[in-house]
Structure formats: structure tokens, C-alpha cells
Amino acid sequence: MGTYFTSSGFSSCEVGGFVASALLHDLRVNNFTFTNFPEVDVSWDDNHFHITLKVHGVSSSTFSFDYETVKSEVKRFQDKKDVSAQVFDVIQKHAAELEGAVKRT
């Protein structure tokens, strides 16, 4: 079940949504070397959202975005826009890391 952040006007599902949207773009452009689509695990604390990509029982390292970045990216997601280039680069880096980890298993 998702968590709704009332003061920010978005849910944890939308955080996972913008990450998945970036992964879909990466899939279209570069493809993945593993089968299936990565699970997007979202957690948070008072200052950051922490994201881990998982597939085939393997995980990427966790990466984090501050609340303001997440709020901006969720707004882009709600407006049906692509994630920003800077955020895409972080997500793509961790998707590539996940591919490498899956190859080693």
C-alpha cells in the first residue's frame, strides 16, 4: 500500500512511478540484458527518498533524492513529462549497475 504525503501532494507510488518511467525510457533506448522489469523499492526518512532496483533476487545499490527533487520529479510525472536529465542519469547508472550484478550471478 502506498503512503500519501499530504503536505507535498503526492504518494510513494508516484515516486516509484517516475523511476519506472525513467526505466521504461532506458529500456526503449538501450534495452536491458536481464529478463523481466526491475522492481522499484521506495523508502524514505525525514530528508530523502531512498530507491533500490531489484530483479532476479539481485539489488542495485540504494540511491537517494532529497524531498525537493522528488517533489519536482513527481510533478513532471503527473504532467506526463520525462524525468529531468540529471535524475535520469542517476537512475540509468543504477540500472546498469543492476545489469552487471545480474550477469555476475
N, CA, C and O atoms as a GROMACS GRO file, in nm:
protein
  420
    1MET      N    1   0.084  -0.117   0.000
    1MET     CA    2   0.000   0.000   0.000
    1MET      C    3   0.090   0.124   0.000
    1MET      O    4   0.190   0.129   0.072
    2GLY      N    5   0.054   0.222  -0.080
    2GLY     CA    6   0.130   0.346  -0.087
    2GLY      C    7   0.102   0.437   0.030
    2GLY      O    8   0.002   0.422   0.101
    3THR      N    9   0.190   0.531   0.050
    3THR     CA   10   0.175   0.633   0.152
    3THR      C   11   0.154   0.766   0.082
    3THR      O   12   0.227   0.800  -0.010
    4TYR      N   13   0.054   0.841   0.126
    4TYR     CA   14   0.027   0.972   0.068
    4TYR      C   15   0.088   1.079   0.157
    4TYR      O   16   0.062   1.084   0.277
    5PHE      N   17   0.169   1.164   0.097
    5PHE     CA   18   0.233   1.274   0.168
    5PHE      C   19   0.147   1.399   0.148
    5PHE      O   20   0.166   1.474   0.052
    6THR      N   21   0.055   1.420   0.239
    6THR     CA   22  -0.046   1.525   0.226
    6THR      C   23   0.015   1.663   0.206
    6THR      O   24  -0.031   1.738   0.120
    7SER      N   25   0.115   1.696   0.282
    7SER     CA   26   0.172   1.831   0.271
    7SER      C   27   0.243   1.853   0.137
    7SER      O   28   0.258   1.967   0.093
    8SER      N   29   0.287   1.745   0.073
    8SER     CA   30   0.356   1.757  -0.056
    8SER      C   31   0.265   1.727  -0.174
    8SER      O   32   0.296   1.764  -0.287
    9GLY      N   33   0.153   1.661  -0.148
    9GLY     CA   34   0.055   1.635  -0.253
    9GLY      C   35   0.092   1.522  -0.348
    9GLY      O   36   0.056   1.526  -0.466
   10PHE      N   37   0.163   1.421  -0.298
   10PHE     CA   38   0.193   1.305  -0.382
   10PHE      C   39   0.205   1.180  -0.296
   10PHE      O   40   0.211   1.186  -0.173
   11SER      N   41   0.209   1.064  -0.364
   11SER     CA   42   0.218   0.937  -0.294
   11SER      C   43   0.352   0.868  -0.322
   11SER      O   44   0.422   0.902  -0.418
   12SER      N   45   0.385   0.774  -0.237
   12SER     CA   46   0.508   0.696  -0.259
   12SER      C   47   0.499   0.618  -0.389
   12SER      O   48   0.601   0.589  -0.451
   13CYS      N   49   0.379   0.582  -0.431
   13CYS     CA   50   0.361   0.512  -0.559
   13CYS      C   51   0.404   0.600  -0.676
   13CYS      O   52   0.458   0.551  -0.775
   14GLU      N   53   0.380   0.730  -0.666
   14GLU     CA   54   0.421   0.821  -0.773
   14GLU      C   55   0.572   0.839  -0.776
   14GLU      O   56   0.630   0.867  -0.882
   15VAL      N   57   0.636   0.822  -0.662
   15VAL     CA   58   0.782   0.824  -0.660
   15VAL      C   59   0.833   0.704  -0.740
   15VAL      O   60   0.919   0.718  -0.827
   16GLY      N   61   0.780   0.587  -0.709
   16GLY     CA   62   0.815   0.469  -0.787
   16GLY      C   63   0.778   0.484  -0.933
   16GLY      O   64   0.846   0.431  -1.021
   17GLY      N   65   0.670   0.557  -0.959
   17GLY     CA   66   0.624   0.578  -1.096
   17GLY      C   67   0.722   0.658  -1.180
   17GLY      O   68   0.747   0.622  -1.295
   18PHE      N   69   0.777   0.765  -1.124
   18PHE     CA   70   0.872   0.841  -1.206
   18PHE      C   71   1.000   0.763  -1.228
   18PHE      O   72   1.064   0.777  -1.333
   19VAL      N   73   1.039   0.680  -1.131
   19VAL     CA   74   1.157   0.596  -1.150
   19VAL      C   75   1.128   0.492  -1.259
   19VAL      O   76   1.211   0.469  -1.347
   20ALA      N   77   1.012   0.428  -1.253
   20ALA     CA   78   0.973   0.329  -1.355
   20ALA      C   79   0.965   0.393  -1.492
   20ALA      O   80   1.003   0.332  -1.592
   21SER      N   81   0.915   0.515  -1.498
   21SER     CA   82   0.907   0.587  -1.626
   21SER      C   83   1.046   0.606  -1.686
   21SER      O   84   1.065   0.589  -1.807
   22ALA      N   85   1.143   0.641  -1.602
   22ALA     CA   86   1.281   0.655  -1.650
   22ALA      C   87   1.337   0.520  -1.695
   22ALA      O   88   1.408   0.513  -1.796
   23LEU      N   89   1.304   0.415  -1.622
   23LEU     CA   90   1.349   0.282  -1.662
   23LEU      C   91   1.288   0.240  -1.795
   23LEU      O   92   1.354   0.176  -1.877
   24LEU      N   93   1.161   0.274  -1.818
   24LEU     CA   94   1.098   0.244  -1.947
   24LEU      C   95   1.170   0.315  -2.061
   24LEU      O   96   1.192   0.257  -2.168
   25HIS      N   97   1.207   0.439  -2.038
   25HIS     CA   98   1.281   0.513  -2.141
   25HIS      C   99   1.416   0.445  -2.168
   25HIS      O  100   1.455   0.427  -2.283
   26ASP      N  101   1.484   0.408  -2.061
   26ASP     CA  102   1.613   0.340  -2.076
   26ASP      C  103   1.595   0.208  -2.150
   26ASP      O  104   1.677   0.172  -2.235
   27LEU      N  105   1.490   0.135  -2.119
   27LEU     CA  106   1.460   0.009  -2.187
   27LEU      C  107   1.441   0.031  -2.337
   27LEU      O  108   1.494  -0.045  -2.418
   28ARG      N  109   1.364   0.134  -2.373
   28ARG     CA  110   1.339   0.163  -2.514
   28ARG      C  111   1.468   0.198  -2.589
   28ARG      O  112   1.486   0.157  -2.704
   29VAL      N  113   1.555   0.274  -2.524
   29VAL     CA  114   1.675   0.323  -2.590
   29VAL      C  115   1.789   0.221  -2.587
   29VAL      O  116   1.856   0.198  -2.688
   30ASN      N  117   1.810   0.159  -2.472
   30ASN     CA  118   1.927   0.074  -2.452
   30ASN      C  119   1.897  -0.074  -2.431
   30ASN      O  120   1.987  -0.157  -2.441
   31ASN      N  121   1.771  -0.107  -2.403
   31ASN     CA  122   1.731  -0.242  -2.368
   31ASN      C  123   1.798  -0.282  -2.236
   31ASN      O  124   1.886  -0.212  -2.188
   32PHE      N  125   1.756  -0.392  -2.181
   32PHE     CA  126   1.818  -0.448  -2.061
   32PHE      C  127   1.875  -0.583  -2.098
   32PHE      O  128   1.826  -0.647  -2.191
   33THR      N  129   1.976  -0.628  -2.028
   33THR     CA  130   2.032  -0.760  -2.055
   33THR      C  131   1.966  -0.868  -1.970
   33THR      O  132   1.986  -0.986  -1.996
   34PHE      N  133   1.888  -0.829  -1.870
   34PHE     CA  134   1.816  -0.927  -1.789
   34PHE      C  135   1.672  -0.936  -1.837
   34PHE      O  136   1.622  -0.846  -1.905
   35THR      N  137   1.605  -1.044  -1.800
   35THR     CA  138   1.464  -1.057  -1.834
   35THR      C  139   1.381  -0.994  -1.722
   35THR      O  140   1.431  -0.970  -1.612
   36ASN      N  141   1.256  -0.969  -1.750
   36ASN     CA  142   1.163  -0.906  -1.658
   36ASN      C  143   1.194  -0.757  -1.643
   36ASN      O  144   1.286  -0.705  -1.707
   37PHE      N  145   1.118  -0.691  -1.560
   37PHE     CA  146   1.133  -0.547  -1.538
   37PHE      C  147   1.169  -0.527  -1.392
   37PHE      O  148   1.113  -0.593  -1.305
   38PRO      N  149   1.261  -0.437  -1.364
   38PRO     CA  150   1.304  -0.419  -1.224
   38PRO      C  151   1.192  -0.374  -1.131
   38PRO      O  152   1.107  -0.292  -1.168
   39GLU      N  153   1.194  -0.428  -1.012
   39GLU     CA  154   1.108  -0.379  -0.904
   39GLU      C  155   1.171  -0.250  -0.854
   39GLU      O  156   1.293  -0.240  -0.842
   40VAL      N  157   1.088  -0.152  -0.824
   40VAL     CA  158   1.136  -0.025  -0.770
   40VAL      C  159   1.092  -0.019  -0.624
   40VAL      O  160   0.974  -0.007  -0.594
   41ASP      N  161   1.189  -0.029  -0.534
   41ASP     CA  162   1.162  -0.026  -0.392
   41ASP      C  163   1.188   0.116  -0.340
   41ASP      O  164   1.298   0.168  -0.356
   42VAL      N  165   1.087   0.177  -0.280
   42VAL     CA  166   1.097   0.315  -0.232
   42VAL      C  167   1.081   0.318  -0.079
   42VAL      O  168   0.985   0.264  -0.025
   43SER      N  169   1.176   0.382  -0.013
   43SER     CA  170   1.163   0.408   0.130
   43SER      C  171   1.202   0.554   0.152
   43SER      O  172   1.248   0.621   0.059
   44TRP      N  173   1.185   0.604   0.272
   44TRP     CA  174   1.212   0.745   0.297
   44TRP      C  175   1.241   0.768   0.443
   44TRP      O  176   1.209   0.687   0.530
   45ASP      N  177   1.303   0.882   0.467
   45ASP     CA  178   1.324   0.931   0.602
   45ASP      C  179   1.282   1.078   0.602
   45ASP      O  180   1.211   1.122   0.512
   46ASP      N  181   1.325   1.154   0.700
   46ASP     CA  182   1.282   1.294   0.710
   46ASP      C  183   1.333   1.383   0.597
   46ASP      O  184   1.273   1.487   0.570
   47ASN      N  185   1.442   1.345   0.532
   47ASN     CA  186   1.504   1.433   0.434
   47ASN      C  187   1.515   1.378   0.293
   47ASN      O  188   1.531   1.455   0.198
   48HIS      N  189   1.507   1.248   0.277
   48HIS     CA  190   1.534   1.187   0.146
   48HIS      C  191   1.442   1.069   0.117
   48HIS      O  192   1.386   1.006   0.207
   49PHE      N  193   1.427   1.041  -0.011
   49PHE     CA  194   1.367   0.917  -0.057
   49PHE      C  195   1.481   0.828  -0.103
   49PHE      O  196   1.573   0.874  -0.170
   50HIS      N  197   1.475   0.700  -0.067
   50HIS     CA  198   1.580   0.604  -0.098
   50HIS      C  199   1.521   0.499  -0.191
   50HIS      O  200   1.415   0.442  -0.163
   51ILE      N  201   1.589   0.473  -0.301
   51ILE     CA  202   1.536   0.385  -0.405
   51ILE      C  203   1.636   0.274  -0.433
   51ILE      O  204   1.756   0.298  -0.446
   52THR      N  205   1.584   0.153  -0.443
   52THR     CA  206   1.665   0.037  -0.479
   52THR      C  207   1.593  -0.035  -0.592
   52THR      O  208   1.472  -0.055  -0.586
   53LEU      N  209   1.668  -0.074  -0.693
   53LEU     CA  210   1.615  -0.151  -0.804
   53LEU      C  211   1.647  -0.298  -0.780
   53LEU      O  212   1.757  -0.332  -0.737
   54LYS      N  213   1.550  -0.386  -0.809
   54LYS     CA  214   1.569  -0.528  -0.783
   54LYS      C  215   1.516  -0.610  -0.900
   54LYS      O  216   1.413  -0.577  -0.960
   55VAL      N  217   1.588  -0.718  -0.931
   55VAL     CA  218   1.540  -0.815  -1.030
   55VAL      C  219   1.615  -0.946  -1.008
   55VAL      O  220   1.733  -0.945  -0.975
   56HIS      N  221   1.546  -1.057  -1.025
   56HIS     CA  222   1.607  -1.190  -1.010
   56HIS      C  223   1.676  -1.209  -0.875
   56HIS      O  224   1.777  -1.278  -0.867
   57GLY      N  225   1.624  -1.148  -0.771
   57GLY     CA  226   1.683  -1.161  -0.638
   57GLY      C  227   1.810  -1.080  -0.618
   57GLY      O  228   1.880  -1.098  -0.518
   58VAL      N  229   1.841  -0.992  -0.713
   58VAL     CA  230   1.961  -0.909  -0.706
   58VAL      C  231   1.917  -0.763  -0.694
   58VAL      O  232   1.815  -0.724  -0.750
   59SER      N  233   1.993  -0.684  -0.620
   59SER     CA  234   1.959  -0.543  -0.599
   59SER      C  235   2.072  -0.452  -0.644
   59SER      O  236   2.190  -0.488  -0.639
   60SER      N  237   2.034  -0.333  -0.688
   60SER     CA  238   2.132  -0.227  -0.711
   60SER      C  239   2.168  -0.168  -0.576
   60SER      O  240   2.104  -0.198  -0.475
   61SER      N  241   2.270  -0.085  -0.573
   61SER     CA  242   2.293  -0.009  -0.452
   61SER      C  243   2.178   0.092  -0.440
   61SER      O  244   2.117   0.130  -0.540
   62THR      N  245   2.150   0.133  -0.320
   62THR     CA  246   2.042   0.228  -0.296
   62THR      C  247   2.089   0.368  -0.332
   62THR      O  248   2.201   0.407  -0.298
   63PHE      N  249   2.003   0.442  -0.400
   63PHE     CA  250   2.034   0.581  -0.432
   63PHE      C  251   1.924   0.668  -0.373
   63PHE      O  252   1.812   0.622  -0.350
   64SER      N  253   1.956   0.794  -0.349
   64SER     CA  254   1.864   0.881  -0.278
   64SER      C  255   1.845   1.014  -0.349
   64SER      O  256   1.936   1.065  -0.415
   65PHE      N  257   1.725   1.068  -0.334
   65PHE     CA  258   1.692   1.202  -0.382
   65PHE      C  259   1.631   1.278  -0.266
   65PHE      O  260   1.556   1.222  -0.186
   66ASP      N  261   1.663   1.408  -0.256
   66ASP     CA  262   1.602   1.488  -0.150
   66ASP      C  263   1.455   1.516  -0.183
   66ASP      O  264   1.411   1.496  -0.296
   67TYR      N  265   1.383   1.562  -0.085
   67TYR     CA  266   1.238   1.584  -0.100
   67TYR      C  267   1.206   1.683  -0.211
   67TYR      O  268   1.111   1.662  -0.286
   68GLU      N  269   1.284   1.789  -0.223
   68GLU     CA  270   1.254   1.889  -0.327
   68GLU      C  271   1.272   1.829  -0.467
   68GLU      O  272   1.192   1.856  -0.556
   69THR      N  273   1.375   1.748  -0.486
   69THR     CA  274   1.394   1.682  -0.615
   69THR      C  275   1.279   1.588  -0.644
   69THR      O  276   1.226   1.586  -0.755
   70VAL      N  277   1.241   1.510  -0.544
   70VAL     CA  278   1.130   1.416  -0.563
   70VAL      C  279   1.001   1.490  -0.592
   70VAL      O  280   0.926   1.451  -0.681
   71LYS      N  281   0.976   1.596  -0.520
   71LYS     CA  282   0.854   1.674  -0.543
   71LYS      C  283   0.850   1.726  -0.687
   71LYS      O  284   0.746   1.721  -0.752
   72SER      N  285   0.963   1.775  -0.735
   72SER     CA  286   0.972   1.825  -0.873
   72SER      C  287   0.953   1.713  -0.974
   72SER      O  288   0.883   1.731  -1.074
   73GLU      N  289   1.014   1.598  -0.949
   73GLU     CA  290   1.003   1.486  -1.044
   73GLU      C  291   0.863   1.425  -1.044
   73GLU      O  292   0.813   1.384  -1.149
   74VAL      N  293   0.799   1.420  -0.928
   74VAL     CA  294   0.661   1.371  -0.923
   74VAL      C  295   0.570   1.466  -1.001
   74VAL      O  296   0.480   1.421  -1.071
   75LYS      N  297   0.592   1.595  -0.990
   75LYS     CA  298   0.513   1.693  -1.066
   75LYS      C  299   0.531   1.668  -1.215
   75LYS      O  300   0.434   1.671  -1.291
   76ARG      N  301   0.654   1.644  -1.260
   76ARG     CA  302   0.680   1.612  -1.401
   76ARG      C  303   0.605   1.485  -1.440
   76ARG      O  304   0.546   1.477  -1.547
   77PHE      N  305   0.608   1.385  -1.352
   77PHE     CA  306   0.539   1.258  -1.376
   77PHE      C  307   0.388   1.281  -1.389
   77PHE      O  308   0.324   1.228  -1.480
   78GLN      N  309   0.332   1.359  -1.298
   78GLN     CA  310   0.189   1.389  -1.303
   78GLN      C  311   0.151   1.464  -1.430
   78GLN      O  312   0.040   1.448  -1.481
   79ASP      N  313   0.243   1.548  -1.480
   79ASP     CA  314   0.220   1.625  -1.602
   79ASP      C  315   0.257   1.547  -1.729
   79ASP      O  316   0.256   1.601  -1.839
   80LYS      N  317   0.289   1.416  -1.710
   80LYS     CA  318   0.324   1.326  -1.821
   80LYS      C  319   0.448   1.371  -1.897
   80LYS      O  320   0.457   1.357  -2.019
   81LYS      N  321   0.544   1.425  -1.823
   81LYS     CA  322   0.673   1.467  -1.880
   81LYS      C  323   0.780   1.366  -1.838
   81LYS      O  324   0.766   1.298  -1.736
   82ASP      N  325   0.887   1.359  -1.916
   82ASP     CA  326   1.000   1.274  -1.881
   82ASP      C  327   1.070   1.328  -1.757
   82ASP      O  328   1.057   1.446  -1.724
   83VAL      N  329   1.143   1.241  -1.689
   83VAL     CA  330   1.222   1.286  -1.576
   83VAL      C  331   1.332   1.379  -1.627
   83VAL      O  332   1.369   1.374  -1.744
   84SER      N  333   1.382   1.462  -1.540
   84SER     CA  334   1.490   1.553  -1.577
   84SER      C  335   1.615   1.472  -1.613
   84SER      O  336   1.631   1.358  -1.570
   85ALA      N  337   1.701   1.532  -1.693
   85ALA     CA  338   1.823   1.464  -1.739
   85ALA      C  339   1.911   1.423  -1.622
   85ALA      O  340   1.967   1.313  -1.622
   86GLN      N  341   1.924   1.508  -1.523
   86GLN     CA  342   2.010   1.478  -1.408
   86GLN      C  343   1.958   1.357  -1.331
   86GLN      O  344   2.036   1.269  -1.294
   87VAL      N  345   1.828   1.351  -1.308
   87VAL     CA  346   1.768   1.238  -1.236
   87VAL      C  347   1.775   1.112  -1.322
   87VAL      O  348   1.802   1.003  -1.271
   88PHE      N  349   1.750   1.126  -1.452
   88PHE     CA  350   1.759   1.011  -1.542
   88PHE      C  351   1.898   0.949  -1.535
   88PHE      O  352   1.911   0.827  -1.530
   89ASP      N  353   2.001   1.031  -1.536
   89ASP     CA  354   2.138   0.981  -1.532
   89ASP      C  355   2.163   0.895  -1.408
   89ASP      O  356   2.230   0.792  -1.416
   90VAL      N  357   2.110   0.937  -1.295
   90VAL     CA  358   2.127   0.860  -1.170
   90VAL      C  359   2.055   0.726  -1.181
   90VAL      O  360   2.110   0.622  -1.147
   91ILE      N  361   1.932   0.729  -1.230
   91ILE     CA  362   1.853   0.605  -1.241
   91ILE      C  363   1.918   0.511  -1.342
   91ILE      O  364   1.929   0.391  -1.316
   92GLN      N  365   1.961   0.564  -1.454
   92GLN     CA  366   2.024   0.481  -1.557
   92GLN      C  367   2.154   0.418  -1.505
   92GLN      O  368   2.182   0.302  -1.534
   93LYS      N  369   2.231   0.493  -1.429
   93LYS     CA  370   2.355   0.440  -1.371
   93LYS      C  371   2.325   0.319  -1.284
   93LYS      O  372   2.397   0.219  -1.289
   94HIS      N  373   2.220   0.326  -1.204
   94HIS     CA  374   2.186   0.216  -1.115
   94HIS      C  375   2.123   0.099  -1.191
   94HIS      O  376   2.137  -0.016  -1.150
   95ALA      N  377   2.054   0.127  -1.299
   95ALA     CA  378   2.003   0.018  -1.384
   95ALA      C  379   2.119  -0.058  -1.446
   95ALA      O  380   2.116  -0.181  -1.453
   96ALA      N  381   2.221   0.014  -1.491
   96ALA     CA  382   2.340  -0.051  -1.547
   96ALA      C  383   2.414  -0.131  -1.439
   96ALA      O  384   2.463  -0.240  -1.465
   97GLU      N  385   2.420  -0.076  -1.319
   97GLU     CA  386   2.481  -0.148  -1.207
   97GLU      C  387   2.405  -0.278  -1.181
   97GLU      O  388   2.466  -0.383  -1.158
   98LEU      N  389   2.273  -0.271  -1.185
   98LEU     CA  390   2.189  -0.390  -1.164
   98LEU      C  391   2.216  -0.493  -1.274
   98LEU      O  392   2.225  -0.612  -1.246
   99GLU      N  393   2.229  -0.448  -1.398
   99GLU     CA  394   2.260  -0.541  -1.507
   99GLU      C  395   2.391  -0.614  -1.480
   99GLU      O  396   2.400  -0.735  -1.499
  100GLY      N  397   2.492  -0.541  -1.436
  100GLY     CA  398   2.621  -0.602  -1.406
  100GLY      C  399   2.610  -0.703  -1.294
  100GLY      O  400   2.671  -0.810  -1.300
  101ALA      N  401   2.533  -0.670  -1.191
  101ALA     CA  402   2.517  -0.759  -1.077
  101ALA      C  403   2.443  -0.888  -1.119
  101ALA      O  404   2.476  -0.997  -1.073
  102VAL      N  405   2.344  -0.874  -1.206
  102VAL     CA  406   2.270  -0.991  -1.253
  102VAL      C  407   2.362  -1.081  -1.336
  102VAL      O  408   2.357  -1.203  -1.325
  103LYS      N  409   2.446  -1.021  -1.419
  103LYS     CA  410   2.540  -1.100  -1.501
  103LYS      C  411   2.636  -1.182  -1.413
  103LYS      O  412   2.675  -1.292  -1.451
  104ARG      N  413   2.673  -1.129  -1.298
  104ARG     CA  414   2.767  -1.197  -1.210
  104ARG      C  415   2.704  -1.313  -1.133
  104ARG      O  416   2.776  -1.393  -1.072
  105THR      N  417   2.572  -1.323  -1.135
  105THR     CA  418   2.506  -1.430  -1.059
  105THR      C  419   2.488  -1.554  -1.142
  105THR      O  420   2.434  -1.653  -1.093
   0.00000   0.00000   0.00000
